[in-house]
Coordinates of C-alpha atoms and ligand atoms in Angstrom, one line a residue:
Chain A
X16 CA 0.0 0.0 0.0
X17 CA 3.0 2.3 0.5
X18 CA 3.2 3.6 -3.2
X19 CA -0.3 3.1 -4.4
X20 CA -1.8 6.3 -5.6
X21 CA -5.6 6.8 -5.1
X22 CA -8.0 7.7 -7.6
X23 CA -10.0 10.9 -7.8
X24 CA -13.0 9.3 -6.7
X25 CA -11.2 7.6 -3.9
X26 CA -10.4 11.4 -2.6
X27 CA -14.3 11.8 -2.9
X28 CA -15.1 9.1 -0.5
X29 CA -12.2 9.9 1.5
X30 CA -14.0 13.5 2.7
X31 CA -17.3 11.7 2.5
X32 CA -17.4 8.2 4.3
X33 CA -14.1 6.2 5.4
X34 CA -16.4 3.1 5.5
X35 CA -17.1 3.9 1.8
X36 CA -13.9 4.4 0.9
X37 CA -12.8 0.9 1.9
X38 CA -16.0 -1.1 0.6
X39 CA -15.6 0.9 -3.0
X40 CA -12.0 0.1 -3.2
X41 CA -12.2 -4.0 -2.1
X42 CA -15.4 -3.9 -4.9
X43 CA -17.9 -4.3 -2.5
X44 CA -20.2 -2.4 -4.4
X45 CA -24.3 -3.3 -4.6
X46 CA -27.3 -4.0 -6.3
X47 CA -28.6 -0.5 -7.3
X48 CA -31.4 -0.2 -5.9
X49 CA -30.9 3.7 -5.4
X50 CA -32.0 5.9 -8.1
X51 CA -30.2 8.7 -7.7
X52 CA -27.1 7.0 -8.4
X53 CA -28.8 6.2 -11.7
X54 CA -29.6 9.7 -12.3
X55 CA -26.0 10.8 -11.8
X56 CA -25.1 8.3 -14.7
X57 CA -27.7 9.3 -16.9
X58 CA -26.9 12.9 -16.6
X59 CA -23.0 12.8 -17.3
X60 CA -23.8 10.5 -20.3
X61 CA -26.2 12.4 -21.9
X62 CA -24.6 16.1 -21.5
X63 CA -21.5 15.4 -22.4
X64 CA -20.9 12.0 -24.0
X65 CA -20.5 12.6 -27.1
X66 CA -19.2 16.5 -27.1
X67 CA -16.4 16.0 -24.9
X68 CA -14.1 13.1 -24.0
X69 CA -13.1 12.5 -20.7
X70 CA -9.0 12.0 -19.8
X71 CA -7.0 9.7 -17.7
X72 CA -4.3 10.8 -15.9
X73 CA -2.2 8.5 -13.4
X74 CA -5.0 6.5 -12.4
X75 CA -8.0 9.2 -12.1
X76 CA -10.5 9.9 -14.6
X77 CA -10.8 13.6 -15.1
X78 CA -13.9 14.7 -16.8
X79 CA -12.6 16.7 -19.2
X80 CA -10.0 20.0 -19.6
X81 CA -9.6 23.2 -21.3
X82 CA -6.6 24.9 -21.9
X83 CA -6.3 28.3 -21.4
X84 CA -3.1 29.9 -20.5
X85 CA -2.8 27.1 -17.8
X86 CA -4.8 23.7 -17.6
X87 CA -8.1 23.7 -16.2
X88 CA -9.6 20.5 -14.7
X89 CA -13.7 20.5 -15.4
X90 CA -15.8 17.7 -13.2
X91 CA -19.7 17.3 -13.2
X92 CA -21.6 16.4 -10.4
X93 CA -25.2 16.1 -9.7
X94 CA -25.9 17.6 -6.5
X95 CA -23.9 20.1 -4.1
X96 CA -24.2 17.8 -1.7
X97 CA -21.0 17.1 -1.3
X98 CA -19.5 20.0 -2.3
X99 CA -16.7 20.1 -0.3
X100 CA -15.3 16.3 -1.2
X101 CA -15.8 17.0 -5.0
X102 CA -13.8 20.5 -4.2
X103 CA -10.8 18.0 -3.1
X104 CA -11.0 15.6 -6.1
X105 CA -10.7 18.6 -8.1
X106 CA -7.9 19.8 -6.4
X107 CA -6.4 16.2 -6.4
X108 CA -6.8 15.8 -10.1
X109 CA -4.5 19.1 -10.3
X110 CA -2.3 17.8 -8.0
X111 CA -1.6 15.1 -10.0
X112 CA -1.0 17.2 -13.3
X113 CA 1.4 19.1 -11.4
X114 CA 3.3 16.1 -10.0
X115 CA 3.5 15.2 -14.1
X116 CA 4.6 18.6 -15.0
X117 CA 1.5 19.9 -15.9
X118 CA 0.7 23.5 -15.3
X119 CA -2.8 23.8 -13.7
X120 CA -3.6 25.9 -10.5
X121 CA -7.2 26.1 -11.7
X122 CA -11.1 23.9 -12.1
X123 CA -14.2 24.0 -12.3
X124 CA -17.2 21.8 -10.6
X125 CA -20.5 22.2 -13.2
X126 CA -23.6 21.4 -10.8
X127 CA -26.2 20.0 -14.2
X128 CA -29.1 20.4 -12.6
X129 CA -28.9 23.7 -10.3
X130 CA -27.1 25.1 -13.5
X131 CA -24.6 26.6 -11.2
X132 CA -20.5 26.6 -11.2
X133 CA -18.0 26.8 -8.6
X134 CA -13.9 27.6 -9.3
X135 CA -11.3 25.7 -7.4
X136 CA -8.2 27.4 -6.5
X137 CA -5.0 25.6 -5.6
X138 CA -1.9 26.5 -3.6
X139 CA 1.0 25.0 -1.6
X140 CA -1.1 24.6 1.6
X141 CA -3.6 22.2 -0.8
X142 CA -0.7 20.5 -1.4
X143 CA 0.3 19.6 1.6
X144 CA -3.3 18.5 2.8
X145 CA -3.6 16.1 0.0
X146 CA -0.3 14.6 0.1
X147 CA -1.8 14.0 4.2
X148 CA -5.1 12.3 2.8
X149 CA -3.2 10.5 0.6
X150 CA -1.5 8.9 3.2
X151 CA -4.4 8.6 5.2
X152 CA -6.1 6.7 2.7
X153 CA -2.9 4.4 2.3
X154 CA -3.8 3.9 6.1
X155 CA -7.5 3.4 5.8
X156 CA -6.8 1.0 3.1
X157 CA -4.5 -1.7 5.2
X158 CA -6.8 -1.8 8.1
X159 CA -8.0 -5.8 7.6
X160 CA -11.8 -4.7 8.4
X161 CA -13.7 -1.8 7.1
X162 CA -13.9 1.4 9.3
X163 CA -17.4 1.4 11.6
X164 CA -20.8 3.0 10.0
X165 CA -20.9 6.5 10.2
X166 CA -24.5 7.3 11.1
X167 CA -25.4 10.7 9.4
X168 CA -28.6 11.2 7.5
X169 CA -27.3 11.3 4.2
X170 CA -26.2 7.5 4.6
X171 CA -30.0 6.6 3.2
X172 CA -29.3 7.6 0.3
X173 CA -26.3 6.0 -0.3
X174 CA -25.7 2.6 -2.0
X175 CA -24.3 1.4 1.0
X176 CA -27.4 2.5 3.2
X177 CA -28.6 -1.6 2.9
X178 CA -25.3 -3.3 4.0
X179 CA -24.5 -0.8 6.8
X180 CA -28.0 -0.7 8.5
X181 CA -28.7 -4.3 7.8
Chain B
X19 CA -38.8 -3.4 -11.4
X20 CA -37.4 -6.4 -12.4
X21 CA -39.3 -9.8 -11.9
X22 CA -39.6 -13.9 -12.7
X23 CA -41.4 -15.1 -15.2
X24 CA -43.1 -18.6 -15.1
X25 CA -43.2 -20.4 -18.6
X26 CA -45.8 -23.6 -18.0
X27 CA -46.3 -24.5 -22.1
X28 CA -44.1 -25.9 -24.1
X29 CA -42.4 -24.0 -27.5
X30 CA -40.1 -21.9 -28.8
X31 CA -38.4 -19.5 -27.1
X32 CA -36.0 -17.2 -28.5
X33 CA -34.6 -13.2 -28.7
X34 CA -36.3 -11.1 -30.7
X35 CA -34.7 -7.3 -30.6
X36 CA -34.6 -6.2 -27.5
X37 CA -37.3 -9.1 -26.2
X38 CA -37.3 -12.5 -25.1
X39 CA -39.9 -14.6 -27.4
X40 CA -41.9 -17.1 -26.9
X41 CA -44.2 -18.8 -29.3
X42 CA -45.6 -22.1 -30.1
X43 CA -49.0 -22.9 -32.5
X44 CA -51.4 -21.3 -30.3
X45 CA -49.7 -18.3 -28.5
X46 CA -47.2 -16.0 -29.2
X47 CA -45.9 -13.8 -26.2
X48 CA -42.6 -11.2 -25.8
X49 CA -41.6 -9.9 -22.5
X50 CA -39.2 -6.6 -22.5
X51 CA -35.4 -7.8 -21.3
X52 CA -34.7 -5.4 -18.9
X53 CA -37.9 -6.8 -16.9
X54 CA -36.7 -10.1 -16.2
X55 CA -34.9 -11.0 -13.5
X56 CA -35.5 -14.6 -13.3
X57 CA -37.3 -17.2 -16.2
X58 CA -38.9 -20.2 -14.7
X59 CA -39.0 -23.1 -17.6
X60 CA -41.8 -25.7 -16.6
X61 CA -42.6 -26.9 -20.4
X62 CA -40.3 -28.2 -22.8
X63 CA -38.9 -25.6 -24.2
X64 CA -36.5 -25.2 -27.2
X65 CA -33.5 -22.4 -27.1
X66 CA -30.7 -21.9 -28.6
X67 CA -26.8 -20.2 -27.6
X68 CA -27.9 -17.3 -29.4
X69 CA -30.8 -16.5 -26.7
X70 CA -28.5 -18.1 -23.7
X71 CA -25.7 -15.5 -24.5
X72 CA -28.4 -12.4 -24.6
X73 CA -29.7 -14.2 -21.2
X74 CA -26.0 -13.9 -19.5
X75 CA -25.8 -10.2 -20.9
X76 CA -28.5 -9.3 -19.1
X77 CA -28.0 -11.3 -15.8
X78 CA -31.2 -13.5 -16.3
X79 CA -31.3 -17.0 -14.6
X80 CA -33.0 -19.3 -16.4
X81 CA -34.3 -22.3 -14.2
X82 CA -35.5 -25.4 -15.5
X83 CA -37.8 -27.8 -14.0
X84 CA -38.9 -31.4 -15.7
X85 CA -42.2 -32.7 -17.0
X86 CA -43.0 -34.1 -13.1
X87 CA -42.1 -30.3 -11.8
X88 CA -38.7 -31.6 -10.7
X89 CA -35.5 -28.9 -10.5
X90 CA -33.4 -30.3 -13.2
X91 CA -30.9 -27.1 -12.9
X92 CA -30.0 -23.2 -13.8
X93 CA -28.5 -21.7 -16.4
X94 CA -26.3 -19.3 -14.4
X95 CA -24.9 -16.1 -16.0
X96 CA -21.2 -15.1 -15.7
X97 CA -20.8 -13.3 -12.5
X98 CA -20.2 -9.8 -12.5
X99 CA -20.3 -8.8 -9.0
X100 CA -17.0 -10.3 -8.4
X101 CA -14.9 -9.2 -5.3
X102 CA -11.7 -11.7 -4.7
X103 CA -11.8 -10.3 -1.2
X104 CA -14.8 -12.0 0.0
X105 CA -14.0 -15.3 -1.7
X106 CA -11.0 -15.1 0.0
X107 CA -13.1 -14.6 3.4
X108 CA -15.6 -16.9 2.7
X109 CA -12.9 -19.8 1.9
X110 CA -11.3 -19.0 5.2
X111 CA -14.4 -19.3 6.9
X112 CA -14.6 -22.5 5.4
X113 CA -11.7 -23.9 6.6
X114 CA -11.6 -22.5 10.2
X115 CA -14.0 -25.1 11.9
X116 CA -15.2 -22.8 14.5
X117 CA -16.0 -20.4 12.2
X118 CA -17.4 -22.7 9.7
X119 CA -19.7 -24.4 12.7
X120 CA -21.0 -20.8 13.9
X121 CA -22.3 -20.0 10.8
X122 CA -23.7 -23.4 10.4
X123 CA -25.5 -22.9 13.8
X124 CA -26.8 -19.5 13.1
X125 CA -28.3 -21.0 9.9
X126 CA -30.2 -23.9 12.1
X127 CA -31.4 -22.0 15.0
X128 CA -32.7 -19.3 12.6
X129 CA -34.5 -22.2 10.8
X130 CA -35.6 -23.6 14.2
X131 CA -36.7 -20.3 15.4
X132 CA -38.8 -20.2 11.9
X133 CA -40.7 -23.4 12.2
X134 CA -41.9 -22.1 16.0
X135 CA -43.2 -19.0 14.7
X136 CA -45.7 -20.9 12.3
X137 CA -46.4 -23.2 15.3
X138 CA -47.0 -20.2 17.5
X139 CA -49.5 -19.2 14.5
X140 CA -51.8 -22.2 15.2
X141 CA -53.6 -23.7 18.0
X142 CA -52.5 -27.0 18.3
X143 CA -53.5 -28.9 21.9
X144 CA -50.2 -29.2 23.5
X145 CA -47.0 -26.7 23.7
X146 CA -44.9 -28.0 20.8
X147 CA -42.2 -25.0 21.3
X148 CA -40.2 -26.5 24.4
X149 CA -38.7 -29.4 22.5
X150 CA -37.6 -27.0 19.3
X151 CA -35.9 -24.5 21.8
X152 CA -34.0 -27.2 23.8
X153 CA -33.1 -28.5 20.6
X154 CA -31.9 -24.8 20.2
X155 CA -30.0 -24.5 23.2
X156 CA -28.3 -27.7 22.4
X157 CA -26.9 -26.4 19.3
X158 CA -24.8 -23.4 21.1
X159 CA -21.5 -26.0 22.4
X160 CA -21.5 -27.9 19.1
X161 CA -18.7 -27.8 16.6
X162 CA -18.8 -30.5 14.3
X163 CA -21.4 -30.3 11.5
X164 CA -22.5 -34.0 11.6
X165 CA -24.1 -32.9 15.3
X166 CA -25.4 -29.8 14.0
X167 CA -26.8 -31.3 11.0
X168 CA -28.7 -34.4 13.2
X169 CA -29.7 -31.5 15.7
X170 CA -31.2 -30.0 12.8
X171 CA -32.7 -33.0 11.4
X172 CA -34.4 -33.6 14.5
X173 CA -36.0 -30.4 15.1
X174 CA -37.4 -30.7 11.2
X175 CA -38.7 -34.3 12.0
X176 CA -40.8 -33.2 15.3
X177 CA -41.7 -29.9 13.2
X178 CA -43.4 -32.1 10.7
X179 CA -44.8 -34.6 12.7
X180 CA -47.0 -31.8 13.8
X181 CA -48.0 -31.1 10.1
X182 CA -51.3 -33.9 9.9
X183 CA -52.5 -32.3 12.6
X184 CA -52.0 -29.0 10.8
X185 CA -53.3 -29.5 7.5
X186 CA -55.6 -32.8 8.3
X187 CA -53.3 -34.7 5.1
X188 CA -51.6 -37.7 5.4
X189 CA -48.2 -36.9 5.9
X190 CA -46.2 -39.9 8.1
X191 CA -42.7 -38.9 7.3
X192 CA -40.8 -36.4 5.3
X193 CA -40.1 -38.4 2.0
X194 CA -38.3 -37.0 -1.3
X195 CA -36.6 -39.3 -3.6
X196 CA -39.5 -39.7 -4.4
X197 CA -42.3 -38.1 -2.9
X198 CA -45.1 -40.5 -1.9
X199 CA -47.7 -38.3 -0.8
X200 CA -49.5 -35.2 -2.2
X201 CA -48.4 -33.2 0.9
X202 CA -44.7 -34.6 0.4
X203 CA -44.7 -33.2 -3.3
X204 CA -46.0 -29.9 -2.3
X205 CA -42.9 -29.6 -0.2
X206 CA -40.5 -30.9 -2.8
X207 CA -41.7 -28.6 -5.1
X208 CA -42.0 -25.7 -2.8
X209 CA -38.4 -26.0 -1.7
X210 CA -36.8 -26.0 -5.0
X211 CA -38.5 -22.9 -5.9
X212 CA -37.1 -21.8 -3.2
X213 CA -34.1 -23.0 -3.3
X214 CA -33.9 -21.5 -7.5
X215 CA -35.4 -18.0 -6.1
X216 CA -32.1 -18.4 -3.2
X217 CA -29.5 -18.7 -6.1
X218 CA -31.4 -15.8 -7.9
X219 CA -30.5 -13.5 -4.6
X220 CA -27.4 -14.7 -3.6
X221 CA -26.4 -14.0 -7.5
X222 CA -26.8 -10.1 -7.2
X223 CA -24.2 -10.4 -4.1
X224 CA -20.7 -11.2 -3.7
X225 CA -20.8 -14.6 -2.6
X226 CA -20.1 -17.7 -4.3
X227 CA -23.0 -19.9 -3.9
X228 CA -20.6 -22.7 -4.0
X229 CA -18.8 -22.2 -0.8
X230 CA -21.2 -23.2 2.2
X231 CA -21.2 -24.4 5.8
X232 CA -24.0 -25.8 7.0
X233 CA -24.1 -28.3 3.8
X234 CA -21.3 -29.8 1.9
X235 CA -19.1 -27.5 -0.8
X236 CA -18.7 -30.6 -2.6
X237 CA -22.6 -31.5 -2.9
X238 CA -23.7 -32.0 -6.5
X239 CA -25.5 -28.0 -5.8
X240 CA -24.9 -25.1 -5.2
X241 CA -24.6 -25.7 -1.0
X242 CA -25.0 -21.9 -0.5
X243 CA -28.1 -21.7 -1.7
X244 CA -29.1 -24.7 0.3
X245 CA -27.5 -23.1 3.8
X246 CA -29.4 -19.6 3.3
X247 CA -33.3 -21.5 2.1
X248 CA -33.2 -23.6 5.5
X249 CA -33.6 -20.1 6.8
X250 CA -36.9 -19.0 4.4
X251 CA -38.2 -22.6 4.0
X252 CA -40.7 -22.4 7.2
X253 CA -41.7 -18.5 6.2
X254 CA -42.2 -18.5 2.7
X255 CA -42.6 -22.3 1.9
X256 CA -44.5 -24.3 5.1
X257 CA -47.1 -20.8 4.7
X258 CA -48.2 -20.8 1.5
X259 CA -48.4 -24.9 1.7
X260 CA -50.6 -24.6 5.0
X261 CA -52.6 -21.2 3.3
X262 CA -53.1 -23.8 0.1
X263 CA -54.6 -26.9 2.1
X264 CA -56.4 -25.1 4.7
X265 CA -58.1 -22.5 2.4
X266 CA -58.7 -25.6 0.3
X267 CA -57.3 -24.0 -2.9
X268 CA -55.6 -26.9 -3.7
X269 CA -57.4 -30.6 -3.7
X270 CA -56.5 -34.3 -4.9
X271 CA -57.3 -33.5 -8.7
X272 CA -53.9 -30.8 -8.5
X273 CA -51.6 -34.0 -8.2
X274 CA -51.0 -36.8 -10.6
X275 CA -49.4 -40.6 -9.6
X276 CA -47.4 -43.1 -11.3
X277 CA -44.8 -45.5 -10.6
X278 CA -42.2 -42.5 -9.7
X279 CA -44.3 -41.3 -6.7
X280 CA -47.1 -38.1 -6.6
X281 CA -46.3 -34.5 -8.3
X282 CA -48.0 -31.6 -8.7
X283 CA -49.8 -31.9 -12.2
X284 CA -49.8 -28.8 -14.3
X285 CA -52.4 -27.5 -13.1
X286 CA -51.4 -27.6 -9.2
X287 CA -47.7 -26.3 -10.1
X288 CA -49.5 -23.4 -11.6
X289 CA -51.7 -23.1 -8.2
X290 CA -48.6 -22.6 -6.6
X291 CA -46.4 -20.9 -8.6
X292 CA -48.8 -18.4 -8.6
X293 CA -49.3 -18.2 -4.5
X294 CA -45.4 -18.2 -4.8
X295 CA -44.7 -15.0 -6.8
X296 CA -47.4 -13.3 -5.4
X297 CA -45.9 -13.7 -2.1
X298 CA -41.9 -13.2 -3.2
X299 CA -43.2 -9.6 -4.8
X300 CA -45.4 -8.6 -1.7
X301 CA -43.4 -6.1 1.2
X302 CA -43.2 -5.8 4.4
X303 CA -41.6 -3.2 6.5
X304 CA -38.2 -4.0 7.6
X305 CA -37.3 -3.3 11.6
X306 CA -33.7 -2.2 11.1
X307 CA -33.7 -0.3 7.7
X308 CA -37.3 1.5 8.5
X309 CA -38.2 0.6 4.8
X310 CA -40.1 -1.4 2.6
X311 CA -38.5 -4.3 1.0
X312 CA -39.8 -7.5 -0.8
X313 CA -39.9 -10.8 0.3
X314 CA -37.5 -11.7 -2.4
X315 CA -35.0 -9.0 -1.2
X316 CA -34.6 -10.3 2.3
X317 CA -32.9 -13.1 0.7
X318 CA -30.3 -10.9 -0.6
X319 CA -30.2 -9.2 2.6
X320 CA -29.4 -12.1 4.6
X321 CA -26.5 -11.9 2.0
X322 CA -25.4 -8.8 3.1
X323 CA -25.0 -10.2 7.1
X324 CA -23.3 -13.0 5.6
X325 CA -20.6 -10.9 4.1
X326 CA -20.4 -8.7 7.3
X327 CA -19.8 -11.3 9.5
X328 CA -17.3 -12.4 6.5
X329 CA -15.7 -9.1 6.0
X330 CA -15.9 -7.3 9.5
X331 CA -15.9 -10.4 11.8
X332 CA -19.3 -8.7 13.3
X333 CA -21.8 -11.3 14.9
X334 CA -24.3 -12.4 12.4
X335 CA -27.8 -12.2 13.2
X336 CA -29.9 -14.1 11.2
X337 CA -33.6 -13.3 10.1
X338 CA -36.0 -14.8 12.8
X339 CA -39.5 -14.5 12.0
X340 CA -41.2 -11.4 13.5
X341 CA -44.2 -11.6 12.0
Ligands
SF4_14 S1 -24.3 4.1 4.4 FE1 -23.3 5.7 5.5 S2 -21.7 4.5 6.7 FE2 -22.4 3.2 5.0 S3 -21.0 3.6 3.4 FE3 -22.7 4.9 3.0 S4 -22.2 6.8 4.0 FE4 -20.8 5.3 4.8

């Protein structure tokens, strides 16, 4: 686990649920039964599929760039739920342009349905935070059993809502 | 929502664009894909690798019964859900006899617990419920799965010894290779849709139906299905076959005899297929999630404890009967 590098949507999980984190990543993953997961799909397909292709870099799945005078890292997400975990995998996808050289200090979250945009800065103290979750992760990761339930009220909705309460 | 479908005649079936087909001189029927979760074959049926590879693509099990309503066996599709770490746990707690033996006992006292509850339904004259708790209790200590297997046989032989006094049929014992009563078939057949609707569940979770613990690995079927119906066979199965005799919807003229024993004729498997699905579709509210979920799904949910006592080493509560 000492080298392995996370993928953006790891980061997501990270800031949202630890437990989450661990049963994604061993692919304990289940039956959808939770339609706004399928929602989410829908919408990312049907926006942008065929306009814009999305890139890989290291391991993470960015949803697409633009190049201006620096790089600038564009993710789409549903609902601003979460907005302060997909404001980390943004600034974890530049992070990892930078490590390859890549100049971005700069993204963009597109919330579809609230038709609304947020910017995402990044600077040295990002960096330091992300190279901490990373090793947190790397941590979370090697524990033999996941981490406990986390109770919050947002946990119905989630795909895991049947295994954890069961 | 997805669903089984229950094929009794006999003809083609194949794919026609994005439908499954089937048609023979007098009927001609197509059902949507995507609204199939299980197909039930119960006529003779041709079908070609064409329609078994659009089958697997879309996840459909395709179980097929005999002319006397016997399981003969399941086309099952390649897995997709697959996590290597909880093949890994369920191997090791496999091999680990005391883990192997607790699971095995949680499987039998949640079975014993099941048969009380439909006991504790009906008046019968004496208490029948002290023998089937000792019987219980005496499970806890054991570690080897012969004991917990005869403990378990002996709590199913009292449990249906109490059964002609329950349905007012002939009953005697519990016989299967072949059945050689009408009430005797109605549990054959009962169990193995059970048993096929099990597999269904278990096939939408992580876990290989072919590792068990109560039952054999090494048993000609899939042992984890067997393990996880002992649990439902009392709630879903023993109900709908006391509902059928005692609401006499179902009579001598549903069952046909020849040298091989009694079976349900077509007719009667269709009287309880029906009393089947209706009852695998309807919901009930679950205690611990505080939603509605069908019958069928609390199958897969006992999955889910499985893999958490697999997973996270947590205690595993299986379903008892609340209701
Ligand atoms: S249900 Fe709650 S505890 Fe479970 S994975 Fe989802 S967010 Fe985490």
């Amino acid at each position: 686990m000492t080298d392995f590098e996370p993928s953006g949507l790891l980061i997501d999980y990270f800031y949202i649920c630890k437990r989450k984190l661990y049963l994604y990543f061993y692919k304990i993953s289940f039956e959808n039964t939770n339609d706004a997961i399928q929602i989410g799909k829908e919408i990312e397909e049907s926006f942008f599929k065929d306009s814009l292709k999305s890139i890989t870099v290291a391991n993470s799945k960015i949803d697409f760039i633009t190049i201006e005078d620096k790089v600038v890292v564009h993710e789409i997400k549903k609902s601003k739920a979460f907005e302060s975990a997909h404001i980390w995998q943004v600034k974890y996808y530049i992070y990892q342009l930078r490590q390859k050289g890549i100049d971005s200090e700069y993204g963009i979250i597109h919330y579809l349905l609230l038709k609304r945009k947020i910017s995402v800065n990044f600077n040295e103290m990002d960096q330091a935070r992300i190279q901490e979750a990373i090793e947190k992760i790397r941590e979370i990761l090697s524990l033999s059993q996941p981490p406990q339930v986390i109770k919050k009220p947002f946990c119905s909705k989630c795909a895991y809502y049947e295994y954890c309460y069961i | 929502m997805k669903r089984n479908y229950y094929i009794f005649s006999s003809g083609r079936i194949k794919r026609k664009e994005n439908t499954i087909l089937f048609e023979n001189k007098q009927e001609k029927k197509s059902i949507p894909v995507q609204d199939v979760d299980s197909l039930y074959l119960f006529g003779e049926n041709d079908l070609n690798s064409k329609f078994l590879d659009f089958a697997s693509k879309h996840e459909i099990k395709i179980h097929i019964f005999n002319y006397y309503g016997f399981y003969s066996g399941t086309y099952y599709p390649r897995e997709t859900n697959l996590s290597g770490h909880v093949v890994v746990k369920q191997v090791e707690n496999y091999l680990n006899k005391e883990k192997r033996a607790y699971l095995a006992r949680k499987f039998v006292q949640s079975a014993i617990h099941n048969m009380k509850r439909n006991l504790q339904k009906r008046t019968i004259d004496y208490d029948p419920e002290e023998y089937l708790s000792e019987l219980s209790t005496r499970l806890e200590d054991k570690i080897e799965i012969q004991e917990i297997m005869s403990l378990e046989a002996a709590a199913r032989k009292y449990y249906y010894s109490l059964w002609e006094n329950i349905t007012k049929w002939k009953f005697e014992k519990r016989t299967y290779k072949p059945p050689e009563n009408p009430l005797n078939s109605l549990i054959s057949f009962g169990y193995s849709l059970l048993y096929t609707t099990t597999l269904s569940e278990i096939y939408k979770t992580h876990l290989d139906p072919k590792i068990s613990y109560l039952h054999e690995p090494f048993e000609k079927r899939f042992s984890l299905s067997l393990d996880i119906s002992e649990i439902f066979k009392p709630i879903f199965i023993d109900r709908i076959i006391f509902r059928l005799i005692n609401n006499k919807m179902i009579s001598d003229n549903d069952f046909q005899m020849n040298e091989l024993g009694v079976f349900l004729n077509e007719e009667g498997r269709k009287k309880f297929v029906k009393e089947y699905d209706t009852l695998i579709n309807s919901t009930i509210l679950h205690r611990n999630l505080k939603r509605k979920v069908r019958y069928s799904s609390l199958i897969r949910l006992e999955c889910y404890k499985i893999i958490k006592r697999l997973i996270e080493n947590q205690e595993y509560k299986p379903l008892k009967a609340w209701w």
